[in-house]
Structures are given as C-alpha cells and as structure tokens.
Coordinates of C-alpha atoms and ligand atoms in Angstrom, one line a residue:
M1 CA -25.5 2.8 -14.4
S2 CA -22.7 3.8 -16.5
S3 CA -20.4 2.7 -19.4
A4 CA -17.0 4.0 -20.7
P5 CA -17.0 6.3 -23.5
A6 CA -15.4 4.5 -26.3
S7 CA -14.1 1.1 -25.3
A8 CA -13.1 -2.4 -26.4
T9 CA -15.8 -5.1 -26.3
P10 CA -15.9 -6.6 -22.9
R11 CA -15.7 -10.5 -22.9
L12 CA -15.9 -11.0 -19.0
A13 CA -18.2 -9.5 -16.5
L14 CA -18.7 -10.2 -12.7
R15 CA -22.3 -10.2 -11.3
G16 CA -23.3 -10.0 -7.6
P17 CA -23.2 -7.5 -4.7
A18 CA -20.6 -4.7 -4.9
L19 CA -19.2 -1.9 -3.0
T20 CA -17.1 1.2 -4.1
F21 CA -16.5 4.8 -2.7
T22 CA -17.0 7.9 -4.7
G23 CA -15.2 10.0 -2.4
D24 CA -14.0 10.3 1.3
P25 CA -16.7 9.3 3.8
C26 CA -15.2 11.6 6.2
V27 CA -15.5 14.5 3.9
I28 CA -18.9 14.0 2.1
G29 CA -20.5 11.5 4.4
P30 CA -22.4 8.3 3.9
A31 CA -23.3 9.2 0.4
A32 CA -19.7 8.5 -0.5
R33 CA -20.5 4.7 -0.1
H34 CA -21.9 3.1 -3.2
Y35 CA -23.5 -0.3 -2.7
E36 CA -25.2 -2.3 -5.3
S37 CA -27.0 -5.4 -4.2
D38 CA -26.9 -6.9 -7.8
A39 CA -24.1 -5.2 -9.9
L40 CA -22.7 -6.1 -13.2
L41 CA -18.9 -5.3 -13.7
A42 CA -17.7 -5.7 -17.2
M43 CA -14.0 -5.5 -18.2
A44 CA -11.9 -5.3 -21.4
D45 CA -8.3 -4.5 -22.1
G46 CA -7.4 -4.2 -18.4
K47 CA -10.2 -1.5 -17.7
I48 CA -13.6 -1.6 -16.4
T49 CA -16.0 -0.9 -19.2
H50 CA -19.4 -1.1 -17.3
F51 CA -20.5 -1.0 -13.9
G52 CA -24.0 -0.5 -12.3
P53 CA -27.2 -2.3 -11.5
A54 CA -27.4 -5.7 -13.2
E55 CA -31.0 -5.4 -14.6
A56 CA -30.4 -2.1 -16.2
L57 CA -27.0 -2.9 -17.6
R58 CA -27.7 -6.6 -19.0
S59 CA -29.0 -5.5 -22.3
H60 CA -26.0 -3.1 -22.9
L61 CA -23.5 -6.1 -22.8
P62 CA -22.5 -8.0 -25.9
P63 CA -24.7 -11.4 -26.2
G64 CA -21.7 -13.7 -25.8
I65 CA -20.1 -12.3 -22.8
E66 CA -19.0 -14.6 -20.1
I67 CA -20.7 -13.7 -16.8
N68 CA -19.2 -15.0 -13.5
Q69 CA -22.1 -15.1 -11.2
Q70 CA -21.0 -14.5 -7.4
G71 CA -23.1 -15.6 -4.6
Q72 CA -25.4 -13.6 -2.4
D73 CA -22.8 -13.9 0.5
T74 CA -20.1 -12.2 -1.4
L75 CA -19.0 -8.7 -2.1
M76 CA -17.0 -7.2 -5.1
M77 CA -14.9 -4.3 -4.3
P78 CA -11.7 -2.5 -5.7
G79 CA -8.4 -4.4 -5.1
F80 CA -6.8 -3.2 -1.9
I81 CA -3.8 -1.1 -2.0
D82 CA -0.7 -1.2 0.3
S83 CA 1.3 2.0 0.5
H84 CA 4.3 0.8 2.5
V85 CA 5.7 -2.7 2.4
H86 CA 9.3 -4.2 2.3
F87 CA 9.2 -7.4 0.2
P88 CA 12.7 -8.6 0.8
Q89 CA 11.7 -8.8 4.5
L90 CA 9.1 -11.4 4.0
P91 CA 11.5 -14.4 5.1
M92 CA 11.9 -12.8 8.6
I93 CA 8.4 -11.7 9.3
A94 CA 7.6 -12.5 12.9
A95 CA 10.9 -12.0 14.3
C96 CA 10.6 -11.9 18.1
G97 CA 11.2 -9.1 20.6
R98 CA 13.1 -6.0 19.7
P99 CA 12.4 -2.2 19.1
L100 CA 12.9 -0.6 15.7
L101 CA 16.8 0.1 15.7
D102 CA 17.6 -3.2 17.2
W103 CA 15.2 -5.0 14.9
L104 CA 16.8 -3.4 12.0
H105 CA 20.2 -4.7 12.9
H106 CA 19.5 -7.9 14.1
Y107 CA 16.7 -9.0 11.6
A108 CA 16.1 -6.7 8.7
F109 CA 19.6 -5.9 7.6
P110 CA 21.0 -9.5 7.6
T111 CA 18.0 -10.6 5.8
E112 CA 18.2 -8.0 2.9
Q113 CA 21.7 -8.8 2.5
K114 CA 20.6 -12.2 1.0
C115 CA 19.2 -10.3 -1.8
R116 CA 22.6 -9.5 -3.4
D117 CA 21.8 -12.9 -5.1
Q118 CA 19.1 -12.0 -7.7
E119 CA 17.5 -15.4 -8.1
Y120 CA 17.0 -15.4 -4.3
A121 CA 15.4 -11.9 -4.6
R122 CA 13.4 -13.1 -7.4
S123 CA 12.0 -16.1 -5.5
V124 CA 11.1 -13.8 -2.4
A125 CA 9.4 -11.3 -5.0
K126 CA 7.4 -14.2 -6.3
I127 CA 6.1 -15.2 -3.0
F128 CA 5.5 -11.6 -1.9
L129 CA 3.4 -10.9 -5.0
Q130 CA 1.5 -14.2 -4.7
E131 CA 0.8 -13.6 -0.9
S132 CA -0.5 -10.0 -1.9
L133 CA -2.9 -11.3 -4.4
R134 CA -4.2 -14.0 -2.3
H135 CA -5.1 -11.2 0.3
G136 CA -6.7 -9.2 -2.3
I137 CA -3.9 -6.5 -2.5
T138 CA -3.5 -5.6 -6.2
S139 CA -1.3 -2.7 -6.0
A140 CA 1.5 -1.6 -3.8
C141 CA 4.3 0.9 -3.1
V142 CA 7.3 -1.3 -2.2
Y143 CA 10.7 -1.1 -0.7
S144 CA 13.3 -3.3 -2.4
T145 CA 17.0 -3.6 -1.3
V146 CA 20.1 -1.6 -1.9
Y147 CA 20.8 -4.0 -4.6
A148 CA 19.7 -2.9 -8.1
A149 CA 19.1 -6.7 -9.1
S150 CA 16.5 -6.9 -6.5
V151 CA 14.5 -4.0 -8.0
D152 CA 14.8 -5.6 -11.4
A153 CA 13.4 -8.8 -9.9
L154 CA 10.3 -7.4 -8.3
F155 CA 9.6 -5.2 -11.4
E156 CA 9.9 -8.1 -13.7
E157 CA 7.6 -10.3 -11.7
A158 CA 5.0 -7.6 -11.1
E159 CA 5.1 -6.9 -14.9
K160 CA 4.4 -10.5 -15.7
L161 CA 1.3 -10.2 -13.5
G162 CA 0.2 -6.8 -15.0
M163 CA 0.3 -5.2 -11.6
R164 CA 0.4 -1.5 -10.8
L165 CA 3.4 -1.4 -8.6
A166 CA 6.0 1.1 -7.4
T167 CA 9.4 0.1 -5.9
G168 CA 12.9 1.5 -5.9
K169 CA 16.6 0.8 -4.8
V170 CA 17.1 1.5 -1.2
L171 CA 19.6 4.4 -0.7
M172 CA 21.8 3.9 2.3
N173 CA 25.4 5.2 2.7
R174 CA 25.9 5.0 6.5
N175 CA 24.9 3.3 9.8
A176 CA 24.3 0.0 8.2
P177 CA 26.4 -3.0 7.6
Q178 CA 29.2 -2.5 5.1
A179 CA 27.6 -4.9 2.5
L180 CA 24.3 -2.9 2.4
L181 CA 26.0 0.5 1.8
D182 CA 26.1 2.3 -1.4
T183 CA 27.7 5.7 -1.9
T184 CA 26.2 8.9 -3.0
Q185 CA 27.3 8.7 -6.5
S186 CA 26.5 4.9 -6.9
G187 CA 23.1 5.3 -5.3
Y188 CA 22.2 8.2 -7.5
D189 CA 23.5 6.5 -10.7
E190 CA 21.8 3.3 -10.1
S191 CA 18.6 4.9 -9.2
K192 CA 18.6 6.9 -12.4
A193 CA 19.4 3.8 -14.5
L194 CA 16.7 2.0 -12.9
I195 CA 14.2 5.1 -13.5
Q196 CA 15.1 4.9 -17.1
K197 CA 14.6 1.2 -17.4
W198 CA 11.2 0.9 -15.5
H199 CA 9.5 4.1 -14.7
R200 CA 6.1 4.3 -16.5
R201 CA 6.8 0.9 -18.2
S202 CA 3.5 -1.2 -18.1
R203 CA 2.0 -0.2 -14.9
L204 CA 5.1 0.2 -13.0
S205 CA 6.5 3.4 -11.4
Y206 CA 9.6 4.1 -9.7
A207 CA 9.9 5.4 -6.2
I208 CA 13.1 7.1 -5.1
T209 CA 13.8 5.4 -1.9
P210 CA 16.2 6.8 0.8
R211 CA 15.7 4.4 3.6
F212 CA 15.4 7.1 6.3
A213 CA 17.4 10.1 7.3
P214 CA 19.9 8.2 9.8
T215 CA 21.2 5.9 7.0
S216 CA 21.8 8.7 4.6
T217 CA 24.5 11.5 4.6
R218 CA 23.5 15.0 3.9
D219 CA 25.0 14.5 0.6
Q220 CA 23.0 11.5 -0.2
L221 CA 19.7 13.1 0.6
E222 CA 20.7 16.1 -1.6
A223 CA 21.4 13.8 -4.4
A224 CA 18.0 11.9 -3.9
G225 CA 16.3 15.4 -4.0
A226 CA 18.1 16.4 -7.2
L227 CA 17.0 13.1 -8.8
W228 CA 13.5 13.7 -7.8
K229 CA 13.6 17.1 -9.6
E230 CA 14.8 15.4 -12.7
Y231 CA 12.1 12.9 -12.4
P232 CA 9.2 14.7 -10.6
D233 CA 6.5 12.2 -11.4
C234 CA 8.3 9.4 -9.6
Y235 CA 7.4 8.5 -6.0
M236 CA 9.7 9.3 -3.1
Q237 CA 9.4 7.0 -0.2
T238 CA 11.0 7.0 3.3
H239 CA 10.3 6.6 6.9
L240 CA 9.2 9.5 9.3
S241 CA 9.1 9.6 12.9
E242 CA 8.5 6.0 13.7
T243 CA 10.0 5.7 17.2
K244 CA 11.0 8.3 19.8
A245 CA 14.5 6.8 19.8
E246 CA 14.8 7.4 16.0
V247 CA 13.5 10.9 16.4
A248 CA 16.2 11.7 19.1
W249 CA 18.9 10.1 16.9
V250 CA 17.8 12.4 13.9
K251 CA 17.9 15.4 15.9
Q252 CA 21.6 14.5 17.0
L253 CA 22.5 13.7 13.4
F254 CA 20.9 16.8 11.9
P255 CA 21.0 19.4 14.8
E256 CA 20.6 22.3 12.2
R257 CA 17.1 21.3 11.0
K258 CA 13.8 22.4 12.6
N259 CA 12.2 18.8 13.0
Y260 CA 12.4 15.4 11.5
L261 CA 10.4 16.2 8.4
D262 CA 12.5 19.3 7.8
V263 CA 15.5 17.2 7.2
Y264 CA 13.7 15.8 4.2
D265 CA 12.0 19.0 3.3
H266 CA 15.4 20.8 3.2
Y267 CA 16.7 18.3 0.6
S268 CA 13.5 18.9 -1.6
L269 CA 12.2 15.3 -0.4
C270 CA 8.8 16.6 0.5
G271 CA 5.7 17.2 -1.8
P272 CA 3.2 15.4 -4.0
R273 CA 4.0 11.5 -4.2
A274 CA 6.2 11.6 -1.2
V275 CA 5.1 8.7 0.9
F276 CA 6.3 8.9 4.6
G277 CA 6.0 5.6 6.4
H278 CA 4.5 5.8 10.0
G279 CA 4.5 9.4 11.2
L280 CA 3.7 8.6 14.9
H281 CA 5.6 11.3 16.7
L282 CA 5.1 14.5 14.7
S283 CA 4.7 18.0 15.9
E284 CA 1.7 20.3 14.7
A285 CA 4.3 22.1 12.5
E286 CA 5.1 19.0 10.6
W287 CA 1.5 18.0 10.1
H288 CA 0.9 21.6 8.7
R289 CA 3.8 21.1 6.3
L290 CA 2.6 17.7 5.3
H291 CA -0.8 19.1 4.4
Q292 CA 0.6 22.0 2.6
S293 CA 3.0 20.0 0.4
G294 CA 0.5 17.4 -0.7
A295 CA 2.8 14.6 0.8
A296 CA 1.1 11.4 2.3
I297 CA 1.7 9.3 5.5
A298 CA 1.5 5.4 5.2
H299 CA -0.3 4.3 8.2
C300 CA 1.1 0.9 9.3
P301 CA -0.7 -0.3 12.3
T302 CA 0.5 -3.9 12.8
S303 CA 4.2 -2.9 12.5
N304 CA 3.6 0.1 15.0
F305 CA 2.1 -2.4 17.6
F306 CA 4.6 -5.1 16.7
L307 CA 7.8 -3.1 17.3
G308 CA 6.1 -1.0 20.2
S309 CA 6.6 2.1 18.2
G310 CA 3.5 4.0 19.4
T311 CA 0.0 4.5 17.9
F312 CA -0.7 6.6 14.8
D313 CA -3.3 9.1 15.5
L314 CA -5.4 8.8 12.2
F315 CA -7.9 11.6 13.3
R316 CA -5.2 14.0 14.0
A317 CA -3.7 13.3 10.6
I318 CA -7.0 14.0 8.8
N319 CA -8.0 17.1 11.0
P320 CA -10.3 19.0 8.4
A321 CA -8.4 22.2 9.1
R322 CA -5.3 20.8 7.6
P323 CA -6.0 17.2 6.3
V324 CA -3.1 15.1 5.3
R325 CA -3.3 12.3 2.8
V326 CA -3.2 8.9 4.5
G327 CA -2.6 5.6 2.9
I328 CA -2.5 2.3 4.8
G329 CA 0.6 -0.1 4.7
T330 CA 1.1 -3.6 5.9
D331 CA 4.9 -2.8 6.4
L332 CA 6.0 -6.4 6.2
G333 CA 8.3 -7.8 7.9
A334 CA 7.8 -5.5 10.7
G335 CA 4.1 -5.6 9.9
T336 CA 2.7 -8.9 11.0
T337 CA 0.2 -9.8 8.3
C338 CA -0.2 -9.7 4.5
S339 CA -3.9 -9.4 5.1
M340 CA -5.5 -5.9 4.6
L341 CA -8.4 -7.1 6.6
G342 CA -6.1 -7.8 9.5
T343 CA -4.4 -4.4 9.0
L344 CA -7.7 -2.5 9.2
N345 CA -8.4 -4.5 12.4
E346 CA -5.4 -3.0 13.9
A347 CA -6.1 0.5 12.5
Y348 CA -9.3 0.3 14.3
K349 CA -7.5 -0.4 17.7
A350 CA -4.9 2.2 17.1
A351 CA -7.8 4.7 16.7
Q352 CA -9.5 3.3 19.7
I353 CA -6.3 4.1 21.8
H354 CA -6.8 7.8 20.8
G355 CA -10.3 7.8 21.7
Q356 CA -11.8 7.6 18.0
A357 CA -14.0 5.1 16.4
L358 CA -12.9 4.1 12.9
T359 CA -15.9 3.2 11.1
S360 CA -15.8 0.3 8.6
S361 CA -16.8 2.5 5.7
H362 CA -13.8 4.8 6.6
A363 CA -11.5 1.7 6.9
F364 CA -12.6 0.2 3.6
Y365 CA -12.3 3.7 1.8
V366 CA -8.6 4.1 3.3
A367 CA -7.8 0.6 2.0
T368 CA -8.9 1.4 -1.7
R369 CA -9.6 4.8 -2.9
G370 CA -8.2 6.5 0.1
T371 CA -4.7 5.0 -0.5
A372 CA -5.1 5.5 -4.2
R373 CA -5.6 9.2 -3.5
A374 CA -2.6 9.4 -1.1
L375 CA -0.6 7.9 -4.2
Y376 CA -2.2 10.2 -6.6
L377 CA -3.6 7.2 -8.4
D378 CA -7.4 7.9 -7.5
D379 CA -8.1 8.4 -11.3
K380 CA -6.8 4.8 -12.1
I381 CA -7.3 2.5 -9.2
G382 CA -9.1 2.4 -5.9
S383 CA -12.8 2.5 -7.1
L384 CA -15.2 0.6 -9.5
A385 CA -16.2 2.7 -12.4
P386 CA -15.9 2.6 -16.3
G387 CA -12.5 3.8 -17.3
M388 CA -10.9 2.7 -14.0
E389 CA -8.3 0.0 -14.1
A390 CA -9.9 -3.4 -13.6
D391 CA -8.3 -4.4 -10.2
V392 CA -10.9 -6.2 -8.4
L393 CA -11.4 -8.5 -5.5
V394 CA -14.4 -10.7 -4.4
L395 CA -14.9 -11.2 -0.8
D396 CA -16.9 -14.3 0.8
L397 CA -18.6 -12.8 3.8
K398 CA -18.9 -16.2 5.4
S399 CA -15.4 -17.6 5.0
T400 CA -15.0 -19.4 8.3
P401 CA -17.5 -21.1 10.6
L402 CA -17.3 -18.2 13.1
L403 CA -18.0 -15.6 10.4
E404 CA -20.9 -17.8 9.0
Y405 CA -22.3 -17.8 12.6
R406 CA -21.7 -14.1 13.3
M407 CA -23.1 -12.9 9.9
R408 CA -26.5 -14.6 10.9
F409 CA -27.0 -11.7 13.3
C410 CA -25.7 -8.9 11.0
Q411 CA -28.1 -6.1 10.4
D412 CA -26.6 -4.0 7.6
L413 CA -23.6 -3.5 5.4
E414 CA -21.7 -1.3 7.9
E415 CA -21.8 -4.0 10.4
A416 CA -20.9 -6.6 7.8
L417 CA -17.9 -4.7 6.7
F418 CA -16.7 -4.2 10.3
I419 CA -17.2 -8.0 11.0
Q420 CA -14.9 -8.7 8.0
M421 CA -12.2 -6.5 9.1
T422 CA -12.4 -7.8 12.5
L423 CA -12.6 -11.5 12.0
G424 CA -11.6 -12.0 8.2
D425 CA -8.3 -13.0 6.8
D426 CA -7.0 -14.5 3.5
R427 CA -9.8 -17.1 3.5
A428 CA -12.3 -14.1 2.9
V429 CA -10.7 -13.5 -0.4
L430 CA -12.5 -15.6 -3.0
E431 CA -11.1 -14.1 -6.1
T432 CA -8.7 -11.4 -7.2
Y433 CA -8.6 -9.9 -10.7
V434 CA -5.6 -7.6 -11.9
A435 CA -6.2 -5.6 -15.0
G436 CA -9.3 -7.8 -15.7
R437 CA -7.5 -11.0 -15.5
L438 CA -8.2 -13.6 -12.7
V439 CA -5.0 -14.1 -10.8
H440 CA -6.3 -15.8 -7.7
R441 CA -9.3 -18.1 -6.8
R442 CA -9.4 -19.2 -3.4
G443 CA -8.5 -23.1 -3.0
D444 CA -8.1 -23.5 -6.8
P445 CA -4.5 -24.5 -7.6
A446 CA -5.4 -24.4 -11.3
A447 CA -6.1 -20.5 -11.1
P448 CA -4.0 -18.7 -13.5
L449 CA -1.1 -17.4 -11.1
Ligands
GUN1 N1 13.0 2.5 9.5 C1 14.0 2.3 8.5 N2 14.1 1.1 7.9 C2 12.9 0.5 8.3 C3 12.2 -0.9 8.0 O1 12.9 -1.7 7.2 N3 11.1 -1.1 8.7 C4 10.5 -0.2 9.4 N4 9.4 -0.6 10.1 N5 11.0 0.9 9.9 C5 12.1 1.2 9.4
ZN2 ZN1 9.0 0.4 6.4

C-alpha cells in the first residue's frame, strides 16, 4: 500500500482487481507483475494519489470520496500507449493489396493530401482520439501530415481531452506528390514554430518527423538534426527498415552510408527519444547502435503483416547482451486495428514465426510500461502508483459470449491475460480515464467524451 507524498485530496477512487508492472518481466522475472485482487486507486489533479489493497487503504481516504466499484470479472490497469500511428490515415485503413511503396502512393499520400483543409483534419483527429480512448489507448506518438494546420488540429483536440500525446509535422521534400512536399527551409521553419507553440504545453510534446530517408534530401535530414539539437527534449520519429525494397532504395539514395540507420545517425537523428517505426531488416551493427544510442523501435505487427513487410524479431531486439528499447504501435492506416489487444495478438504471432513465445505478462508490459520506457515516460505513465499520471483503463474479462465461455476454464491471471489479448477487442474496454477523468464508458452515450 502506498500514497503520494503531498497531494491534493482525492475525490474519486476505483475499486476492483488491478494489474500493473514494476519493471520488465523479461529482466526481473515474474515479480515485475503486481496484481491486487481487490485494489483501491484514488486520483486527484490528474495524478494517482493512492494505490494498494482496498482493506488497508480504505481508512486513508477522505470520508466523502466517490468509489467506483468494479466487478470481479474486471481488471484495472494503466492506459495503453501507442508508439507509432498515423492519424490522417484513418479514413483509408483497410485499403487492399499493395506493398509499402505502392501503398504509400496509391492510398496514404492521396488521403493525407486532404488534410490541407484544417476542418477536415480536425474531424479525422477527433475520430482518431475517440477511437483510441474507446480502445483504452490513453497516450500516443502520432504522425500528422506535412501541413502544420493538421498538427495544430490534433494538438488542440488532444489538449481538450487532457491527453499525453506527441506529434509533429511530416518533413518530406522529395519522392512524393508535389502537393505534399515542403522545402528544407519551410519544413525547418514550420517545425520550429510548432515546437515553440506546443512543446511541453499541457501534456503535449513535439516530435520532429522526417517521414523516412527516401522522402527527404540530405539537406532536409541535416536541418532536422540541427533542429533536434536546438530542442533535444523533443521526440524524433521516422521509419526504419520496414521492407526489403525500401532498404534497397535507401542504399541507392545514400550509397555513402554504412547502413539504413547510419543515414539517420549521420544527420544526428539517432539518440534518446528517437522512435524508429518497424526495424524489420536490421543488421547486428544497427541493433548495437540502437542499443548504444538509447533510441527505440516501435513494433507494429498488424501493419507488418498487412503490407507483407516481414516479421519483427522482438527477442532479437531485446537481446540481453545489447537490449534495445521496444514500444508497440498500431501504425494505422497500414495497421489494421485500433485495438491494443488485437495488436498484442499479432505481436504474439510475429514472435511465434521467430520460434519464440511472447507471454501475456511480457505483452501487457510492452503495451504499458515498456512503451512508456521506450518513450522515456516511465516516470509519468505506464504503471499504477502514487505520483503517476492517472491514465487508467478497466477491462471487462467477459466482454463477449465466447470470452465469457472461455474464461470459465481459465486457471490463472497469466492465462486470463492471454485470452484477452487473443480474443478481446474494443468490447473488452469498459472504462477509460485520462488524467483522472472518465473519457469513455462502454455503451454509455452520456459518457463525458
Ligand atoms: N514509411 C513511410 N511512410 C510510411 C507510412 O505512412 N506508413 C508505413 N507503414 N510506412 C511508412
Ligand atoms: Zn508508420
């Protein structure tokens, strides 16, 4: 049982079974998983003030506090975190039948062009955030489009909801339709103005966002690196080694560099708070450099399967000899679901293809505290403890007839979690809280959002 040092008086608490991680189960073993069969979690001013066994904690809470009692077949946990997602692509999720580079030209680029109209971009941003919250995703590192107005739209909507979110203007000055191109100078200037407007405002952070090496000239990558040096606590997000055709193209475009990662590294785009999407076809030298630099990979399994890009080797990434930080990403619109449970399901299958079993503890760790760590946010989000920001979700463990039936045969928590990540979807998310405020209650149109 614990409480925050000096805190505001909590007026709302959740009571019921709860799960959180105190560390990485792959590093410290099963003790990393902290389960309370009857927990109390109290919140004030956006933070968790108390978390622990209800019996012991009850008397420490103020008398009039509202206690939201959850059922026995529920599970409170930290909100899920998405480390790689493209909000403007939501209108073309589930576009059939092409590998990455064709898919970009046929579907992603034309759809992103529509975000030139800010009101359209705002309408997509609203649906995207609503869908995220409906699926229990309370924080995300998001690609906007090349248009600064689309960045403003997403930041404004996320700020209204009180979400912790990072995004940035896509930098792209070649190999894309004219309407989506910026220039080295305009990309730098617009990104800088957005940083000055949004970075560290409310719970928002800016992510410097060169789309990927093939759509930026050397000049533009250099300018992005210079900007990151000016604002080193921003994120830097891009794509890395997603498909073999892309890797070959990068080799052709940058023959002077040792490997794909070295293109970014050369322009000072590799280090803590760099988030590289995918990382499927990396050499050992690249893994070493990722480890040494403190950069992270965003594992995007549904997208990797959907585009036929390959399968991420999670266990190679976290090799204890040189572990690399790994977050999980839905990667909409190449990703095929907003569901983090569905994304973990596919992460399990990707690991199977590499002959490894992803345990449910490991998977739920990655979707919460692990991704927080990849984003250098594990002191703020990703776990339940006093002082952490109060982003919480409540799962219903029997959300469908099949889940209700399957759960009758369930022996323990590890199995229950595995069943959820294999069979669960948005229906499993009963409630979502952002900064201590209820933002989604399943089936309740009157819920605040
Ligand atoms: N590589 C460059 N841009 C993109 C994108 O929008 N989606 C995916 N999956 N890969 C990319
Ligand atoms: Zn992506």
